[in-house]
Amino acid sequence: MPPDLAAGARQTGVELPPNLGERALVAAHARLLAAMDAGSARPRAAALLMRQMVYPAPANALTPQVLAQQSAHLAVGSGDPVLLAWAAQQCVSTASCPTDPAAAWSQVEPDNAVPWLLIAAHQPGKQAEALTALARATRYTSHYGAISAAVLDAMPADIPSYLQPQLLLQSFVVDGAMGGADSAEAAKLCRPAPEAGSQRQALCRSLAALMVGQDDTALAYLIGLRVEVLAGMPGHHYQERRAAMQRLLTDTGMALIDWEHPYSCAAVERWQRWTRDRAALGELGAARAWAAAAASAAKH
């Protein structure tokens, strides 16, 4: 969700008294994390991330290194691409994991460009292999939205429904903070602009096509547009496509928030549906589906 809409979502409606508002939210957050800790590996890993990325950070917050190690412990051997994606993103930024979740992820999803990008950027000894696999990749997904889906699935039934959108909004922030390392590596790979007709130009063009064609994240889409420019792809129309994508996300955010009745059952249901759609379809895929549904409804 765009930052201005996220800020607005916290300011809608009448200010609640502390026992129903801020204090109730803190208690609900604690109950939610306890429920996630009691679940399977995926909600437990998501709870680690939810604790680490809250602001202000708690006094007993794990260091990034310990967080990466614990996430990798849950991920490696699981065969779960979502767990492996979370661990890989953290391990490449701390370089402190005894295992290699990016390699395990690439074996579970060999057609996915994202783990190969991380391997190419951070494991020099495997770079040639990773670039070869990257050239053969047919999709681009970081499993954006899976943290929020884990939060929704673990939500205790006794948490008042009006608090659930605020808890989900917290998880959206964590989802956003998890992505980006792979997209940044794509831009680095294609800078400076590759020589015309070179193997690197061909690789950058195929990578740009995957990033622009994916439904995963707006950030990957925007960087994909930049990679198109670097790779010398004709007809990219960067500014127009960037503006169209931003309008799409803004319109979706406006449809999501009920400014007059933020605590209604219908408002809560929209937040739940958006959470599930993001996990199933990706950030852009969900926004496109909502836009198509709105356009269809407007015709009738």
Coordinates of C-alpha atoms in Angstrom, one line a residue:
M1 CA 0.0 0.0 0.0
P2 CA 1.3 3.5 -0.8
P3 CA 2.7 5.2 2.4
D4 CA 0.2 8.0 2.3
L5 CA -2.7 5.5 2.3
A6 CA -1.1 3.5 5.0
A7 CA -0.8 6.6 7.2
G8 CA -4.4 7.5 6.4
A9 CA -5.6 4.1 7.4
R10 CA -4.3 4.7 10.9
Q11 CA -6.2 8.0 11.2
T12 CA -9.6 7.1 9.9
G13 CA -12.8 7.3 11.9
V14 CA -13.2 8.4 15.5
E15 CA -10.3 8.1 17.9
L16 CA -10.8 5.1 20.1
P17 CA -10.3 5.3 23.9
P18 CA -7.0 3.6 25.0
N19 CA -8.7 0.5 26.4
L20 CA -10.3 -0.2 23.0
G21 CA -7.5 1.4 20.9
E22 CA -3.8 1.4 21.7
R23 CA -3.8 -0.9 24.8
A24 CA -6.2 -3.3 23.1
L25 CA -3.9 -3.4 20.0
V26 CA -0.8 -4.2 22.1
A27 CA -2.6 -7.0 23.9
A28 CA -3.9 -8.4 20.6
H29 CA -0.5 -8.3 19.1
A30 CA 0.9 -10.3 22.0
R31 CA -1.8 -12.9 21.7
L32 CA -1.3 -13.1 17.9
L33 CA 2.4 -13.7 18.3
A34 CA 1.8 -16.4 20.9
A35 CA -0.6 -18.2 18.6
M36 CA 2.0 -18.0 15.8
D37 CA 4.7 -19.4 18.1
A38 CA 2.5 -22.4 18.8
G39 CA 2.0 -23.2 15.1
S40 CA 4.0 -24.9 12.4
A41 CA 7.3 -23.7 11.0
R42 CA 5.9 -21.0 8.7
P43 CA 3.9 -19.1 11.3
R44 CA 6.8 -19.4 13.8
A45 CA 9.2 -18.0 11.2
A46 CA 6.8 -15.2 10.5
A47 CA 6.5 -14.4 14.2
L48 CA 10.3 -14.0 14.3
L49 CA 10.1 -11.4 11.6
M50 CA 7.1 -9.6 13.1
R51 CA 9.0 -9.3 16.4
Q52 CA 12.2 -8.0 14.8
M53 CA 10.6 -5.4 12.5
V54 CA 8.2 -3.7 14.9
Y55 CA 9.0 -0.1 15.8
P56 CA 10.2 0.8 18.3
A57 CA 12.2 -2.4 18.6
P58 CA 11.7 -4.3 22.0
A59 CA 14.6 -4.3 24.4
N60 CA 15.0 -8.1 23.9
A61 CA 14.9 -8.0 20.1
L62 CA 17.1 -10.6 18.3
T63 CA 20.2 -9.3 16.5
P64 CA 19.9 -9.6 12.7
Q65 CA 22.5 -12.4 12.8
V66 CA 20.6 -14.5 15.3
L67 CA 17.3 -13.8 13.5
A68 CA 18.8 -15.0 10.2
Q69 CA 20.2 -18.1 11.9
Q70 CA 16.9 -19.0 13.5
S71 CA 15.0 -18.5 10.2
A72 CA 17.5 -20.6 8.3
H73 CA 17.2 -23.4 10.9
L74 CA 13.4 -23.4 10.3
A75 CA 13.8 -23.2 6.6
V76 CA 16.5 -25.6 5.5
G77 CA 15.2 -29.1 5.1
S78 CA 11.6 -27.9 5.0
G79 CA 11.2 -27.9 1.3
D80 CA 9.0 -24.8 1.8
P81 CA 9.9 -22.1 -0.8
V82 CA 8.3 -19.4 1.4
L83 CA 10.4 -20.3 4.4
L84 CA 13.5 -20.6 2.2
A85 CA 12.8 -17.2 0.6
W86 CA 12.5 -15.5 4.0
A87 CA 15.7 -17.1 5.2
A88 CA 17.7 -16.4 2.0
Q89 CA 16.8 -12.7 2.1
Q90 CA 18.1 -12.4 5.7
C91 CA 21.2 -14.6 5.3
V92 CA 22.5 -12.7 2.3
S93 CA 22.3 -9.5 4.3
T94 CA 24.1 -10.8 7.4
A95 CA 26.4 -13.5 5.9
S96 CA 26.1 -15.4 9.2
C97 CA 24.1 -18.5 8.4
P98 CA 25.8 -21.9 8.7
T99 CA 23.5 -23.3 6.0
D100 CA 22.6 -22.0 2.5
P101 CA 18.9 -21.3 2.2
A102 CA 19.3 -19.6 -1.2
A103 CA 20.8 -22.8 -2.7
A104 CA 18.0 -24.9 -1.2
W105 CA 15.4 -22.5 -2.5
S106 CA 17.0 -22.7 -6.0
Q107 CA 16.6 -26.4 -5.9
V108 CA 12.9 -26.3 -4.8
E109 CA 12.1 -23.6 -7.5
P110 CA 14.8 -23.9 -10.2
D111 CA 12.7 -21.8 -12.6
N112 CA 12.5 -18.9 -10.3
A113 CA 14.9 -16.1 -11.0
V114 CA 15.1 -14.6 -7.5
P115 CA 17.2 -17.3 -5.7
W116 CA 19.6 -17.4 -8.6
L117 CA 20.0 -13.6 -8.4
L118 CA 20.9 -13.9 -4.7
I119 CA 23.4 -16.7 -5.4
A120 CA 25.0 -14.8 -8.3
A121 CA 25.4 -11.7 -6.2
H122 CA 26.7 -13.2 -3.0
Q123 CA 28.5 -16.5 -3.8
P124 CA 31.3 -15.8 -6.3
G125 CA 32.2 -19.4 -6.6
K126 CA 28.7 -20.2 -7.9
Q127 CA 28.2 -17.1 -10.0
A128 CA 28.7 -18.8 -13.4
E129 CA 26.3 -21.6 -12.5
A130 CA 23.7 -19.1 -11.2
L131 CA 23.9 -16.8 -14.2
T132 CA 23.3 -19.8 -16.5
A133 CA 20.3 -20.8 -14.4
L134 CA 19.1 -17.2 -14.4
A135 CA 19.1 -17.1 -18.2
R136 CA 16.8 -20.1 -18.2
A137 CA 14.4 -18.8 -15.5
T138 CA 10.8 -18.5 -16.5
R139 CA 9.3 -16.6 -13.5
Y140 CA 10.2 -14.0 -10.9
T141 CA 8.6 -14.3 -7.4
S142 CA 9.8 -13.5 -3.9
H143 CA 6.6 -14.8 -2.3
Y144 CA 5.5 -11.3 -1.3
G145 CA 2.5 -11.3 1.0
A146 CA 3.2 -14.7 2.7
I147 CA 3.9 -13.1 6.0
S148 CA 0.6 -11.4 6.1
A149 CA -1.2 -14.6 5.1
A150 CA 0.6 -16.4 8.0
V151 CA -0.6 -13.7 10.3
L152 CA -4.2 -13.9 9.1
D153 CA -4.2 -17.7 9.3
A154 CA -3.0 -17.7 12.9
M155 CA -5.3 -14.8 14.1
P156 CA -7.0 -16.0 17.3
A157 CA -10.7 -16.0 17.1
D158 CA -11.1 -14.0 20.3
I159 CA -9.2 -11.0 18.8
P160 CA -11.9 -8.4 18.1
S161 CA -12.5 -8.0 14.4
Y162 CA -12.0 -4.2 14.4
L163 CA -8.4 -4.7 15.5
Q164 CA -7.5 -7.2 12.8
P165 CA -6.9 -4.6 10.0
Q166 CA -4.4 -2.8 12.2
L167 CA -2.6 -6.1 12.9
L168 CA -2.6 -6.9 9.2
L169 CA -1.3 -3.5 8.4
Q170 CA 1.7 -4.2 10.7
S171 CA 2.3 -7.4 8.8
F172 CA 2.1 -5.5 5.4
V173 CA 5.0 -3.4 6.6
V174 CA 7.0 -6.5 7.4
D175 CA 6.2 -8.0 4.0
G176 CA 7.5 -4.8 2.4
A177 CA 10.7 -4.8 4.5
M178 CA 11.5 -8.4 3.5
G179 CA 11.7 -7.8 -0.3
G180 CA 14.1 -5.7 -2.3
A181 CA 17.5 -7.4 -2.0
D182 CA 16.9 -9.4 -5.2
S183 CA 15.6 -6.5 -7.2
A184 CA 18.6 -4.4 -6.2
E185 CA 20.9 -7.1 -7.4
A186 CA 19.2 -7.2 -10.7
A187 CA 20.0 -3.5 -11.2
K188 CA 23.6 -4.1 -10.2
L189 CA 24.0 -6.9 -12.6
C190 CA 23.0 -4.7 -15.5
R191 CA 25.1 -1.7 -14.6
P192 CA 26.9 -0.3 -16.4
A193 CA 24.7 -0.8 -19.5
P194 CA 25.8 -4.0 -21.3
E195 CA 27.4 -3.8 -24.7
A196 CA 25.0 -4.2 -27.6
G197 CA 24.8 -7.8 -28.8
S198 CA 26.7 -9.1 -25.7
Q199 CA 25.6 -12.2 -23.7
R200 CA 25.1 -9.9 -20.7
Q201 CA 22.7 -7.7 -22.7
A202 CA 20.7 -10.9 -23.6
L203 CA 20.6 -11.9 -19.9
C204 CA 19.5 -8.4 -18.8
R205 CA 16.8 -8.3 -21.4
S206 CA 15.4 -11.7 -20.4
L207 CA 15.6 -10.6 -16.7
A208 CA 13.8 -7.4 -17.4
A209 CA 11.0 -9.2 -19.2
L210 CA 10.5 -11.5 -16.2
M211 CA 10.5 -8.6 -13.7
V212 CA 8.1 -6.4 -15.7
G213 CA 5.8 -9.4 -16.5
Q214 CA 5.6 -10.6 -12.9
D215 CA 2.8 -10.0 -10.5
D216 CA 4.9 -10.2 -7.3
T217 CA 5.9 -6.7 -6.3
A218 CA 5.7 -3.1 -7.4
L219 CA 9.4 -2.6 -6.5
A220 CA 10.5 -5.5 -8.8
Y221 CA 8.3 -4.1 -11.6
L222 CA 9.9 -0.6 -11.3
I223 CA 13.4 -1.9 -11.2
G224 CA 12.5 -4.2 -14.2
L225 CA 11.6 -1.0 -16.1
R226 CA 15.0 0.4 -15.3
V227 CA 16.7 -2.8 -16.4
E228 CA 14.8 -2.5 -19.7
V229 CA 16.4 0.9 -20.2
L230 CA 19.9 -0.4 -19.3
A231 CA 19.5 -3.3 -21.7
G232 CA 18.5 -1.1 -24.6
M233 CA 15.1 -2.5 -25.0
P234 CA 13.0 -0.4 -27.4
G235 CA 9.6 1.0 -26.6
H236 CA 9.9 0.7 -22.9
H237 CA 8.0 4.0 -22.1
Y238 CA 9.3 4.1 -18.6
Q239 CA 7.5 7.2 -17.2
E240 CA 4.1 6.2 -18.6
R241 CA 4.2 2.6 -17.3
R242 CA 5.6 3.8 -13.9
A243 CA 2.7 6.3 -13.6
A244 CA 0.1 3.6 -14.6
M245 CA 1.4 1.2 -12.0
Q246 CA 1.3 3.9 -9.2
R247 CA -2.3 4.8 -10.2
L248 CA -3.2 1.1 -10.0
L249 CA -1.9 0.8 -6.4
T250 CA -3.4 4.0 -5.3
D251 CA -6.8 3.1 -6.7
T252 CA -6.6 -0.3 -4.9
G253 CA -5.7 1.4 -1.7
M254 CA -8.6 3.8 -2.0
A255 CA -10.9 0.8 -2.5
L256 CA -9.5 -1.0 0.4
I257 CA -10.0 1.7 3.0
D258 CA -13.5 2.6 4.2
W259 CA -12.8 6.2 5.4
E260 CA -16.2 6.6 7.0
H261 CA -16.7 3.2 8.6
P262 CA -13.1 1.8 9.2
Y263 CA -14.3 -0.7 11.9
S264 CA -17.3 -2.2 10.1
C265 CA -17.6 -5.9 9.3
A266 CA -17.4 -5.1 5.6
A267 CA -14.1 -3.2 6.1
V268 CA -12.6 -6.0 8.0
E269 CA -13.6 -8.5 5.3
R270 CA -11.9 -6.3 2.7
W271 CA -8.7 -6.3 4.6
Q272 CA -8.8 -10.1 5.0
R273 CA -9.6 -10.6 1.3
W274 CA -6.8 -8.3 0.2
T275 CA -4.4 -10.2 2.5
R276 CA -5.3 -13.5 0.9
D277 CA -5.2 -12.1 -2.6
R278 CA -1.7 -10.6 -2.1
A279 CA -0.4 -14.0 -0.9
A280 CA -2.1 -15.9 -3.8
L281 CA -1.6 -13.4 -6.6
G282 CA 1.3 -11.1 -5.5
E283 CA 1.1 -7.3 -4.9
L284 CA 0.5 -6.4 -8.5
G285 CA -1.5 -9.4 -9.3
A286 CA -4.0 -8.7 -6.5
A287 CA -4.2 -5.0 -7.5
R288 CA -4.9 -6.0 -11.1
A289 CA -7.6 -8.4 -10.0
W290 CA -9.3 -5.8 -7.8
A291 CA -9.1 -3.2 -10.6
A292 CA -10.7 -5.7 -13.0
A293 CA -13.5 -6.5 -10.5
A294 CA -14.1 -2.8 -9.9
A295 CA -14.3 -2.1 -13.7
S296 CA -16.7 -5.0 -14.1
A297 CA -18.9 -3.8 -11.2
A298 CA -19.0 -0.3 -12.7
K299 CA -20.5 -1.7 -15.9
H300 CA -23.5 -3.2 -14.1

